[in-house]
Amino acid sequence: MSRIQNVLYTGKTYTTGGRNGQARSSDDRLDVKLSSPGGPGAGTNPEQLFAAGWSACFIGALGHAAAERKVALPKDTAIDAEVDLGTGEGGYFLQARLTVSLPGIDTALAQELVEAAHATCPYSKATRGNIDVSFQIA
């Protein structure tokens, strides 16, 4: 396992009530109500937060991959991220699908960028070998 040698940032949150509670960041930039998926309540859920965080980070990794290849990442680059919560033998599990939209970039280059981003994105590294993940180029 690789270890961090230089911490660049630490995200700090305080959460109460679990899936039906509230989460707030130490800098007060994030303050969200939480509710269980499909249940009553106006809050978001951990799966949505994970999908948003991963897709945002992945777009950054795509930008690095594009810059290394001296290609401009389209301004309207987008990711539709789906994170499933489910059960199987052994309890609860996650799986994910990321559909990557790179308008104006040919499919072969888009695939190369996605593979490079998946190799460097910290969220991808954290999930690699731990959950089922699939990618699609839109």
PDB file of N, CA and C in Angstrom, residues 23-117:
ATOM      1  N   ALA A  23     -24.385  16.675   8.266  1.00  0.00           N
ATOM      2  CA  ALA A  23     -22.930  16.726   8.183  1.00  0.00           C
ATOM      3  C   ALA A  23     -22.510  18.160   7.907  1.00  0.00           C
ATOM      4  N   ARG A  24     -21.459  18.576   8.610  1.00  0.00           N
ATOM      5  CA  ARG A  24     -20.968  19.943   8.459  1.00  0.00           C
ATOM      6  C   ARG A  24     -19.444  19.899   8.417  1.00  0.00           C
ATOM      7  N   SER A  25     -18.867  20.678   7.511  1.00  0.00           N
ATOM      8  CA  SER A  25     -17.406  20.744   7.429  1.00  0.00           C
ATOM      9  C   SER A  25     -16.872  21.734   8.455  1.00  0.00           C
ATOM     10  N   SER A  26     -15.610  21.556   8.800  1.00  0.00           N
ATOM     11  CA  SER A  26     -14.996  22.412   9.814  1.00  0.00           C
ATOM     12  C   SER A  26     -14.904  23.871   9.369  1.00  0.00           C
ATOM     13  N   ASP A  27     -14.900  24.109   8.057  1.00  0.00           N
ATOM     14  CA  ASP A  27     -14.845  25.485   7.561  1.00  0.00           C
ATOM     15  C   ASP A  27     -16.228  26.046   7.218  1.00  0.00           C
ATOM     16  N   ASP A  28     -17.282  25.291   7.533  1.00  0.00           N
ATOM     17  CA  ASP A  28     -18.680  25.679   7.297  1.00  0.00           C
ATOM     18  C   ASP A  28     -19.039  25.845   5.816  1.00  0.00           C
ATOM     19  N   ARG A  29     -18.205  25.372   4.899  1.00  0.00           N
ATOM     20  CA  ARG A  29     -18.547  25.439   3.474  1.00  0.00           C
ATOM     21  C   ARG A  29     -19.538  24.356   3.081  1.00  0.00           C
ATOM     22  N   LEU A  30     -19.579  23.295   3.851  1.00  0.00           N
ATOM     23  CA  LEU A  30     -20.515  22.196   3.617  1.00  0.00           C
ATOM     24  C   LEU A  30     -21.394  22.067   4.843  1.00  0.00           C
ATOM     25  N   ASP A  31     -22.684  22.076   4.623  1.00  0.00           N
ATOM     26  CA  ASP A  31     -23.639  21.883   5.714  1.00  0.00           C
ATOM     27  C   ASP A  31     -24.857  21.231   5.085  1.00  0.00           C
ATOM     28  N   VAL A  32     -24.952  19.909   5.195  1.00  0.00           N
ATOM     29  CA  VAL A  32     -26.009  19.181   4.502  1.00  0.00           C
ATOM     30  C   VAL A  32     -26.819  18.311   5.445  1.00  0.00           C
ATOM     31  N   LYS A  33     -28.102  18.230   5.126  1.00  0.00           N
ATOM     32  CA  LYS A  33     -28.981  17.287   5.803  1.00  0.00           C
ATOM     33  C   LYS A  33     -28.826  15.949   5.104  1.00  0.00           C
ATOM     34  N   LEU A  34     -28.907  14.878   5.871  1.00  0.00           N
ATOM     35  CA  LEU A  34     -28.774  13.535   5.327  1.00  0.00           C
ATOM     36  C   LEU A  34     -30.082  12.778   5.502  1.00  0.00           C
ATOM     37  N   SER A  35     -30.392  11.938   4.537  1.00  0.00           N
ATOM     38  CA  SER A  35     -31.538  11.040   4.662  1.00  0.00           C
ATOM     39  C   SER A  35     -31.217   9.748   3.937  1.00  0.00           C
ATOM     40  N   SER A  36     -31.867   8.691   4.346  1.00  0.00           N
ATOM     41  CA  SER A  36     -31.622   7.378   3.750  1.00  0.00           C
ATOM     42  C   SER A  36     -32.082   7.360   2.294  1.00  0.00           C
ATOM     43  N   PRO A  37     -31.356   6.644   1.429  1.00  0.00           N
ATOM     44  CA  PRO A  37     -31.758   6.547   0.025  1.00  0.00           C
ATOM     45  C   PRO A  37     -33.185   6.016  -0.106  1.00  0.00           C
ATOM     46  N   GLY A  38     -33.985   6.704  -0.869  1.00  0.00           N
ATOM     47  CA  GLY A  38     -35.348   6.261  -1.120  1.00  0.00           C
ATOM     48  C   GLY A  38     -36.312   6.479   0.034  1.00  0.00           C
ATOM     49  N   GLY A  39     -35.813   6.974   1.145  1.00  0.00           N
ATOM     50  CA  GLY A  39     -36.653   7.181   2.315  1.00  0.00           C
ATOM     51  C   GLY A  39     -37.170   8.601   2.382  1.00  0.00           C
ATOM     52  N   PRO A  40     -37.953   8.875   3.398  1.00  0.00           N
ATOM     53  CA  PRO A  40     -38.457  10.233   3.564  1.00  0.00           C
ATOM     54  C   PRO A  40     -37.322  11.168   3.977  1.00  0.00           C
ATOM     55  N   GLY A  41     -37.513  12.422   3.733  1.00  0.00           N
ATOM     56  CA  GLY A  41     -36.508  13.402   4.116  1.00  0.00           C
ATOM     57  C   GLY A  41     -36.001  14.170   2.924  1.00  0.00           C
ATOM     58  N   ALA A  42     -35.536  15.363   3.194  1.00  0.00           N
ATOM     59  CA  ALA A  42     -35.098  16.256   2.122  1.00  0.00           C
ATOM     60  C   ALA A  42     -33.586  16.243   1.942  1.00  0.00           C
ATOM     61  N   GLY A  43     -32.888  15.394   2.672  1.00  0.00           N
ATOM     62  CA  GLY A  43     -31.435  15.417   2.617  1.00  0.00           C
ATOM     63  C   GLY A  43     -30.847  14.551   1.528  1.00  0.00           C
ATOM     64  N   THR A  44     -29.558  14.710   1.346  1.00  0.00           N
ATOM     65  CA  THR A  44     -28.810  13.868   0.427  1.00  0.00           C
ATOM     66  C   THR A  44     -28.376  12.601   1.180  1.00  0.00           C
ATOM     67  N   ASN A  45     -27.647  11.738   0.514  1.00  0.00           N
ATOM     68  CA  ASN A  45     -27.189  10.522   1.179  1.00  0.00           C
ATOM     69  C   ASN A  45     -25.711  10.279   0.853  1.00  0.00           C
ATOM     70  N   PRO A  46     -25.061   9.409   1.606  1.00  0.00           N
ATOM     71  CA  PRO A  46     -23.633   9.183   1.387  1.00  0.00           C
ATOM     72  C   PRO A  46     -23.284   8.741  -0.035  1.00  0.00           C
ATOM     73  N   GLU A  47     -24.155   7.977  -0.674  1.00  0.00           N
ATOM     74  CA  GLU A  47     -23.868   7.513  -2.035  1.00  0.00           C
ATOM     75  C   GLU A  47     -23.835   8.686  -3.008  1.00  0.00           C
ATOM     76  N   GLN A  48     -24.755   9.637  -2.854  1.00  0.00           N
ATOM     77  CA  GLN A  48     -24.753  10.828  -3.708  1.00  0.00           C
ATOM     78  C   GLN A  48     -23.509  11.680  -3.448  1.00  0.00           C
ATOM     79  N   LEU A  49     -23.146  11.835  -2.191  1.00  0.00           N
ATOM     80  CA  LEU A  49     -21.957  12.618  -1.857  1.00  0.00           C
ATOM     81  C   LEU A  49     -20.698  11.963  -2.422  1.00  0.00           C
ATOM     82  N   PHE A  50     -20.625  10.634  -2.330  1.00  0.00           N
ATOM     83  CA  PHE A  50     -19.476   9.910  -2.866  1.00  0.00           C
ATOM     84  C   PHE A  50     -19.413  10.065  -4.387  1.00  0.00           C
ATOM     85  N   ALA A  51     -20.565   9.942  -5.063  1.00  0.00           N
ATOM     86  CA  ALA A  51     -20.613  10.103  -6.518  1.00  0.00           C
ATOM     87  C   ALA A  51     -20.162  11.508  -6.925  1.00  0.00           C
ATOM     88  N   ALA A  52     -20.598  12.519  -6.200  1.00  0.00           N
ATOM     89  CA  ALA A  52     -20.220  13.904  -6.518  1.00  0.00           C
ATOM     90  C   ALA A  52     -18.726  14.122  -6.289  1.00  0.00           C
ATOM     91  N   GLY A  53     -18.210  13.633  -5.166  1.00  0.00           N
ATOM     92  CA  GLY A  53     -16.794  13.807  -4.876  1.00  0.00           C
ATOM     93  C   GLY A  53     -15.908  13.086  -5.870  1.00  0.00           C
ATOM     94  N   TRP A  54     -16.263  11.846  -6.178  1.00  0.00           N
ATOM     95  CA  TRP A  54     -15.452  11.057  -7.113  1.00  0.00           C
ATOM     96  C   TRP A  54     -15.463  11.683  -8.497  1.00  0.00           C
ATOM     97  N   SER A  55     -16.641  12.072  -8.982  1.00  0.00           N
ATOM     98  CA  SER A  55     -16.709  12.630 -10.333  1.00  0.00           C
ATOM     99  C   SER A  55     -15.964  13.964 -10.432  1.00  0.00           C
ATOM    100  N   ALA A  56     -16.023  14.792  -9.389  1.00  0.00           N
ATOM    101  CA  ALA A  56     -15.284  16.060  -9.400  1.00  0.00           C
ATOM    102  C   ALA A  56     -13.782  15.794  -9.435  1.00  0.00           C
ATOM    103  N   CYS A  57     -13.322  14.884  -8.605  1.00  0.00           N
ATOM    104  CA  CYS A  57     -11.909  14.522  -8.575  1.00  0.00           C
ATOM    105  C   CYS A  57     -11.480  13.914  -9.909  1.00  0.00           C
ATOM    106  N   PHE A  58     -12.339  13.083 -10.486  1.00  0.00           N
ATOM    107  CA  PHE A  58     -12.008  12.410 -11.741  1.00  0.00           C
ATOM    108  C   PHE A  58     -11.849  13.415 -12.879  1.00  0.00           C
ATOM    109  N   ILE A  59     -12.674  14.462 -12.893  1.00  0.00           N
ATOM    110  CA  ILE A  59     -12.524  15.499 -13.923  1.00  0.00           C
ATOM    111  C   ILE A  59     -11.166  16.180 -13.771  1.00  0.00           C
ATOM    112  N   GLY A  60     -10.730  16.397 -12.528  1.00  0.00           N
ATOM    113  CA  GLY A  60      -9.391  16.943 -12.320  1.00  0.00           C
ATOM    114  C   GLY A  60      -8.316  16.024 -12.865  1.00  0.00           C
ATOM    115  N   ALA A  61      -8.465  14.716 -12.646  1.00  0.00           N
ATOM    116  CA  ALA A  61      -7.500  13.741 -13.162  1.00  0.00           C
ATOM    117  C   ALA A  61      -7.530  13.708 -14.692  1.00  0.00           C
ATOM    118  N   LEU A  62      -8.719  13.872 -15.279  1.00  0.00           N
ATOM    119  CA  LEU A  62      -8.817  13.961 -16.742  1.00  0.00           C
ATOM    120  C   LEU A  62      -8.046  15.176 -17.252  1.00  0.00           C
ATOM    121  N   GLY A  63      -8.153  16.277 -16.523  1.00  0.00           N
ATOM    122  CA  GLY A  63      -7.427  17.490 -16.907  1.00  0.00           C
ATOM    123  C   GLY A  63      -5.924  17.279 -16.904  1.00  0.00           C
ATOM    124  N   HIS A  64      -5.418  16.567 -15.896  1.00  0.00           N
ATOM    125  CA  HIS A  64      -3.986  16.259 -15.847  1.00  0.00           C
ATOM    126  C   HIS A  64      -3.586  15.349 -17.007  1.00  0.00           C
ATOM    127  N   ALA A  65      -4.417  14.345 -17.281  1.00  0.00           N
ATOM    128  CA  ALA A  65      -4.119  13.425 -18.389  1.00  0.00           C
ATOM    129  C   ALA A  65      -4.116  14.166 -19.726  1.00  0.00           C
ATOM    130  N   ALA A  66      -5.064  15.068 -19.896  1.00  0.00           N
ATOM    131  CA  ALA A  66      -5.134  15.846 -21.143  1.00  0.00           C
ATOM    132  C   ALA A  66      -3.917  16.758 -21.271  1.00  0.00           C
ATOM    133  N   ALA A  67      -3.536  17.422 -20.179  1.00  0.00           N
ATOM    134  CA  ALA A  67      -2.384  18.330 -20.220  1.00  0.00           C
ATOM    135  C   ALA A  67      -1.103  17.580 -20.566  1.00  0.00           C
ATOM    136  N   GLU A  68      -0.943  16.372 -20.026  1.00  0.00           N
ATOM    137  CA  GLU A  68       0.238  15.571 -20.336  1.00  0.00           C
ATOM    138  C   GLU A  68       0.321  15.241 -21.824  1.00  0.00           C
ATOM    139  N   ARG A  69      -0.849  15.162 -22.469  1.00  0.00           N
ATOM    140  CA  ARG A  69      -0.902  14.844 -23.896  1.00  0.00           C
ATOM    141  C   ARG A  69      -1.031  16.093 -24.750  1.00  0.00           C
ATOM    142  N   LYS A  70      -0.938  17.252 -24.106  1.00  0.00           N
ATOM    143  CA  LYS A  70      -1.044  18.550 -24.776  1.00  0.00           C
ATOM    144  C   LYS A  70      -2.364  18.686 -25.538  1.00  0.00           C
ATOM    145  N   VAL A  71      -3.433  18.231 -24.879  1.00  0.00           N
ATOM    146  CA  VAL A  71      -4.787  18.291 -25.416  1.00  0.00           C
ATOM    147  C   VAL A  71      -5.613  19.161 -24.468  1.00  0.00           C
ATOM    148  N   ALA A  72      -6.447  20.007 -25.029  1.00  0.00           N
ATOM    149  CA  ALA A  72      -7.318  20.838 -24.186  1.00  0.00           C
ATOM    150  C   ALA A  72      -8.532  20.018 -23.768  1.00  0.00           C
ATOM    151  N   LEU A  73      -8.790  19.984 -22.470  1.00  0.00           N
ATOM    152  CA  LEU A  73      -9.992  19.319 -21.967  1.00  0.00           C
ATOM    153  C   LEU A  73     -11.180  20.209 -22.297  1.00  0.00           C
ATOM    154  N   PRO A  74     -12.241  19.670 -22.919  1.00  0.00           N
ATOM    155  CA  PRO A  74     -13.394  20.500 -23.267  1.00  0.00           C
ATOM    156  C   PRO A  74     -13.985  21.174 -22.024  1.00  0.00           C
ATOM    157  N   LYS A  75     -14.413  22.423 -22.183  1.00  0.00           N
ATOM    158  CA  LYS A  75     -15.010  23.162 -21.066  1.00  0.00           C
ATOM    159  C   LYS A  75     -16.268  22.479 -20.540  1.00  0.00           C
ATOM    160  N   ASP A  76     -16.977  21.764 -21.432  1.00  0.00           N
ATOM    161  CA  ASP A  76     -18.217  21.106 -21.021  1.00  0.00           C
ATOM    162  C   ASP A  76     -18.008  19.621 -20.708  1.00  0.00           C
ATOM    163  N   THR A  77     -16.794  19.272 -20.280  1.00  0.00           N
ATOM    164  CA  THR A  77     -16.538  17.916 -19.796  1.00  0.00           C
ATOM    165  C   THR A  77     -17.476  17.638 -18.633  1.00  0.00           C
ATOM    166  N   ALA A  78     -18.071  16.458 -18.632  1.00  0.00           N
ATOM    167  CA  ALA A  78     -19.023  16.117 -17.569  1.00  0.00           C
ATOM    168  C   ALA A  78     -18.967  14.623 -17.278  1.00  0.00           C
ATOM    169  N   ILE A  79     -19.395  14.278 -16.077  1.00  0.00           N
ATOM    170  CA  ILE A  79     -19.479  12.872 -15.685  1.00  0.00           C
ATOM    171  C   ILE A  79     -20.835  12.633 -15.040  1.00  0.00           C
ATOM    172  N   ASP A  80     -21.521  11.615 -15.519  1.00  0.00           N
ATOM    173  CA  ASP A  80     -22.708  11.098 -14.848  1.00  0.00           C
ATOM    174  C   ASP A  80     -22.215   9.936 -13.995  1.00  0.00           C
ATOM    175  N   ALA A  81     -22.227  10.127 -12.684  1.00  0.00           N
ATOM    176  CA  ALA A  81     -21.738   9.091 -11.771  1.00  0.00           C
ATOM    177  C   ALA A  81     -22.921   8.450 -11.073  1.00  0.00           C
ATOM    178  N   GLU A  82     -22.907   7.128 -11.043  1.00  0.00           N
ATOM    179  CA  GLU A  82     -23.940   6.363 -10.349  1.00  0.00           C
ATOM    180  C   GLU A  82     -23.238   5.452  -9.350  1.00  0.00           C
ATOM    181  N   VAL A  83     -23.625   5.565  -8.094  1.00  0.00           N
ATOM    182  CA  VAL A  83     -23.081   4.712  -7.046  1.00  0.00           C
ATOM    183  C   VAL A  83     -24.244   3.937  -6.450  1.00  0.00           C
ATOM    184  N   ASP A  84     -24.170   2.624  -6.573  1.00  0.00           N
ATOM    185  CA  ASP A  84     -25.214   1.746  -6.048  1.00  0.00           C
ATOM    186  C   ASP A  84     -24.842   1.264  -4.663  1.00  0.00           C
ATOM    187  N   LEU A  85     -25.810   1.235  -3.770  1.00  0.00           N
ATOM    188  CA  LEU A  85     -25.696   0.580  -2.472  1.00  0.00           C
ATOM    189  C   LEU A  85     -26.514  -0.686  -2.583  1.00  0.00           C
ATOM    190  N   GLY A  86     -25.940  -1.805  -2.273  1.00  0.00           N
ATOM    191  CA  GLY A  86     -26.673  -3.062  -2.380  1.00  0.00           C
ATOM    192  C   GLY A  86     -26.181  -4.073  -1.365  1.00  0.00           C
ATOM    193  N   THR A  87     -26.809  -5.214  -1.397  1.00  0.00           N
ATOM    194  CA  THR A  87     -26.428  -6.293  -0.497  1.00  0.00           C
ATOM    195  C   THR A  87     -25.978  -7.499  -1.301  1.00  0.00           C
ATOM    196  N   GLY A  88     -25.188  -8.295  -0.683  1.00  0.00           N
ATOM    197  CA  GLY A  88     -24.707  -9.534  -1.272  1.00  0.00           C
ATOM    198  C   GLY A  88     -24.232 -10.416  -0.138  1.00  0.00           C
ATOM    199  N   GLU A  89     -23.624 -11.519  -0.516  1.00  0.00           N
ATOM    200  CA  GLU A  89     -23.099 -12.410   0.509  1.00  0.00           C
ATOM    201  C   GLU A  89     -22.038 -11.646   1.307  1.00  0.00           C
ATOM    202  N   GLY A  90     -22.261 -11.506   2.566  1.00  0.00           N
ATOM    203  CA  GLY A  90     -21.310 -10.782   3.403  1.00  0.00           C
ATOM    204  C   GLY A  90     -21.760  -9.389   3.804  1.00  0.00           C
ATOM    205  N   GLY A  91     -22.946  -8.959   3.372  1.00  0.00           N
ATOM    206  CA  GLY A  91     -23.443  -7.664   3.852  1.00  0.00           C
ATOM    207  C   GLY A  91     -23.696  -6.639   2.769  1.00  0.00           C
ATOM    208  N   TYR A  92     -23.423  -5.393   3.106  1.00  0.00           N
ATOM    209  CA  TYR A  92     -23.667  -4.252   2.211  1.00  0.00           C
ATOM    210  C   TYR A  92     -22.434  -3.967   1.371  1.00  0.00           C
ATOM    211  N   PHE A  93     -22.667  -3.518   0.125  1.00  0.00           N
ATOM    212  CA  PHE A  93     -21.578  -3.222  -0.797  1.00  0.00           C
ATOM    213  C   PHE A  93     -21.944  -2.043  -1.672  1.00  0.00           C
ATOM    214  N   LEU A  94     -20.922  -1.450  -2.286  1.00  0.00           N
ATOM    215  CA  LEU A  94     -21.097  -0.404  -3.284  1.00  0.00           C
ATOM    216  C   LEU A  94     -20.604  -0.910  -4.629  1.00  0.00           C
ATOM    217  N   GLN A  95     -21.158  -0.316  -5.685  1.00  0.00           N
ATOM    218  CA  GLN A  95     -20.621  -0.481  -7.033  1.00  0.00           C
ATOM    219  C   GLN A  95     -20.868   0.835  -7.745  1.00  0.00           C
ATOM    220  N   ALA A  96     -20.121   1.088  -8.814  1.00  0.00           N
ATOM    221  CA  ALA A  96     -20.216   2.392  -9.457  1.00  0.00           C
ATOM    222  C   ALA A  96     -20.092   2.299 -10.969  1.00  0.00           C
ATOM    223  N   ARG A  97     -20.745   3.265 -11.621  1.00  0.00           N
ATOM    224  CA  ARG A  97     -20.649   3.452 -13.062  1.00  0.00           C
ATOM    225  C   ARG A  97     -20.403   4.933 -13.319  1.00  0.00           C
ATOM    226  N   LEU A  98     -19.362   5.235 -14.094  1.00  0.00           N
ATOM    227  CA  LEU A  98     -19.081   6.612 -14.463  1.00  0.00           C
ATOM    228  C   LEU A  98     -19.181   6.724 -15.977  1.00  0.00           C
ATOM    229  N   THR A  99     -20.066   7.588 -16.436  1.00  0.00           N
ATOM    230  CA  THR A  99     -20.216   7.863 -17.858  1.00  0.00           C
ATOM    231  C   THR A  99     -19.558   9.212 -18.117  1.00  0.00           C
ATOM    232  N   VAL A 100     -18.508   9.201 -18.914  1.00  0.00           N
ATOM    233  CA  VAL A 100     -17.673  10.376 -19.124  1.00  0.00           C
ATOM    234  C   VAL A 100     -17.999  11.009 -20.472  1.00  0.00           C
ATOM    235  N   SER A 101     -18.293  12.299 -20.445  1.00  0.00           N
ATOM    236  CA  SER A 101     -18.593  13.055 -21.663  1.00  0.00           C
ATOM    237  C   SER A 101     -17.445  14.020 -21.941  1.00  0.00           C
ATOM    238  N   LEU A 102     -16.767  13.798 -23.066  1.00  0.00           N
ATOM    239  CA  LEU A 102     -15.660  14.643 -23.511  1.00  0.00           C
ATOM    240  C   LEU A 102     -15.974  15.133 -24.924  1.00  0.00           C
ATOM    241  N   PRO A 103     -16.907  16.091 -25.040  1.00  0.00           N
ATOM    242  CA  PRO A 103     -17.350  16.544 -26.371  1.00  0.00           C
ATOM    243  C   PRO A 103     -16.186  17.034 -27.236  1.00  0.00           C
ATOM    244  N   GLY A 104     -16.179  16.567 -28.487  1.00  0.00           N
ATOM    245  CA  GLY A 104     -15.168  17.000 -29.439  1.00  0.00           C
ATOM    246  C   GLY A 104     -13.890  16.180 -29.407  1.00  0.00           C
ATOM    247  N   ILE A 105     -13.779  15.237 -28.498  1.00  0.00           N
ATOM    248  CA  ILE A 105     -12.588  14.380 -28.436  1.00  0.00           C
ATOM    249  C   ILE A 105     -12.961  13.010 -28.985  1.00  0.00           C
ATOM    250  N   ASP A 106     -12.147  12.505 -29.909  1.00  0.00           N
ATOM    251  CA  ASP A 106     -12.482  11.220 -30.529  1.00  0.00           C
ATOM    252  C   ASP A 106     -12.451  10.112 -29.489  1.00  0.00           C
ATOM    253  N   THR A 107     -13.183   9.057 -29.768  1.00  0.00           N
ATOM    254  CA  THR A 107     -13.408   7.981 -28.803  1.00  0.00           C
ATOM    255  C   THR A 107     -12.115   7.330 -28.330  1.00  0.00           C
ATOM    256  N   ALA A 108     -11.159   7.102 -29.224  1.00  0.00           N
ATOM    257  CA  ALA A 108      -9.910   6.443 -28.830  1.00  0.00           C
ATOM    258  C   ALA A 108      -9.130   7.302 -27.841  1.00  0.00           C
ATOM    259  N   LEU A 109      -9.040   8.606 -28.101  1.00  0.00           N
ATOM    260  CA  LEU A 109      -8.334   9.498 -27.190  1.00  0.00           C
ATOM    261  C   LEU A 109      -9.112   9.627 -25.878  1.00  0.00           C
ATOM    262  N   ALA A 110     -10.430   9.699 -25.967  1.00  0.00           N
ATOM    263  CA  ALA A 110     -11.251   9.782 -24.755  1.00  0.00           C
ATOM    264  C   ALA A 110     -11.015   8.558 -23.876  1.00  0.00           C
ATOM    265  N   GLN A 111     -10.968   7.385 -24.470  1.00  0.00           N
ATOM    266  CA  GLN A 111     -10.708   6.157 -23.714  1.00  0.00           C
ATOM    267  C   GLN A 111      -9.336   6.201 -23.063  1.00  0.00           C
ATOM    268  N   GLU A 112      -8.346   6.694 -23.786  1.00  0.00           N
ATOM    269  CA  GLU A 112      -6.990   6.815 -23.248  1.00  0.00           C
ATOM    270  C   GLU A 112      -6.974   7.775 -22.046  1.00  0.00           C
ATOM    271  N   LEU A 113      -7.692   8.892 -22.166  1.00  0.00           N
ATOM    272  CA  LEU A 113      -7.752   9.860 -21.068  1.00  0.00           C
ATOM    273  C   LEU A 113      -8.443   9.272 -19.843  1.00  0.00           C
ATOM    274  N   VAL A 114      -9.528   8.537 -20.071  1.00  0.00           N
ATOM    275  CA  VAL A 114     -10.256   7.913 -18.964  1.00  0.00           C
ATOM    276  C   VAL A 114      -9.372   6.888 -18.255  1.00  0.00           C
ATOM    277  N   GLU A 115      -8.659   6.074 -19.013  1.00  0.00           N
ATOM    278  CA  GLU A 115      -7.776   5.078 -18.408  1.00  0.00           C
ATOM    279  C   GLU A 115      -6.658   5.742 -17.607  1.00  0.00           C
ATOM    280  N   ALA A 116      -6.095   6.831 -18.149  1.00  0.00           N
ATOM    281  CA  ALA A 116      -5.034   7.544 -17.436  1.00  0.00           C
ATOM    282  C   ALA A 116      -5.583   8.198 -16.169  1.00  0.00           C
ATOM    283  N   ALA A 117      -6.767   8.775 -16.264  1.00  0.00           N
ATOM    284  CA  ALA A 117      -7.380   9.405 -15.091  1.00  0.00           C
ATOM    285  C   ALA A 117      -7.702   8.364 -14.025  1.00  0.00           C
TER     286      ALA A 117
END
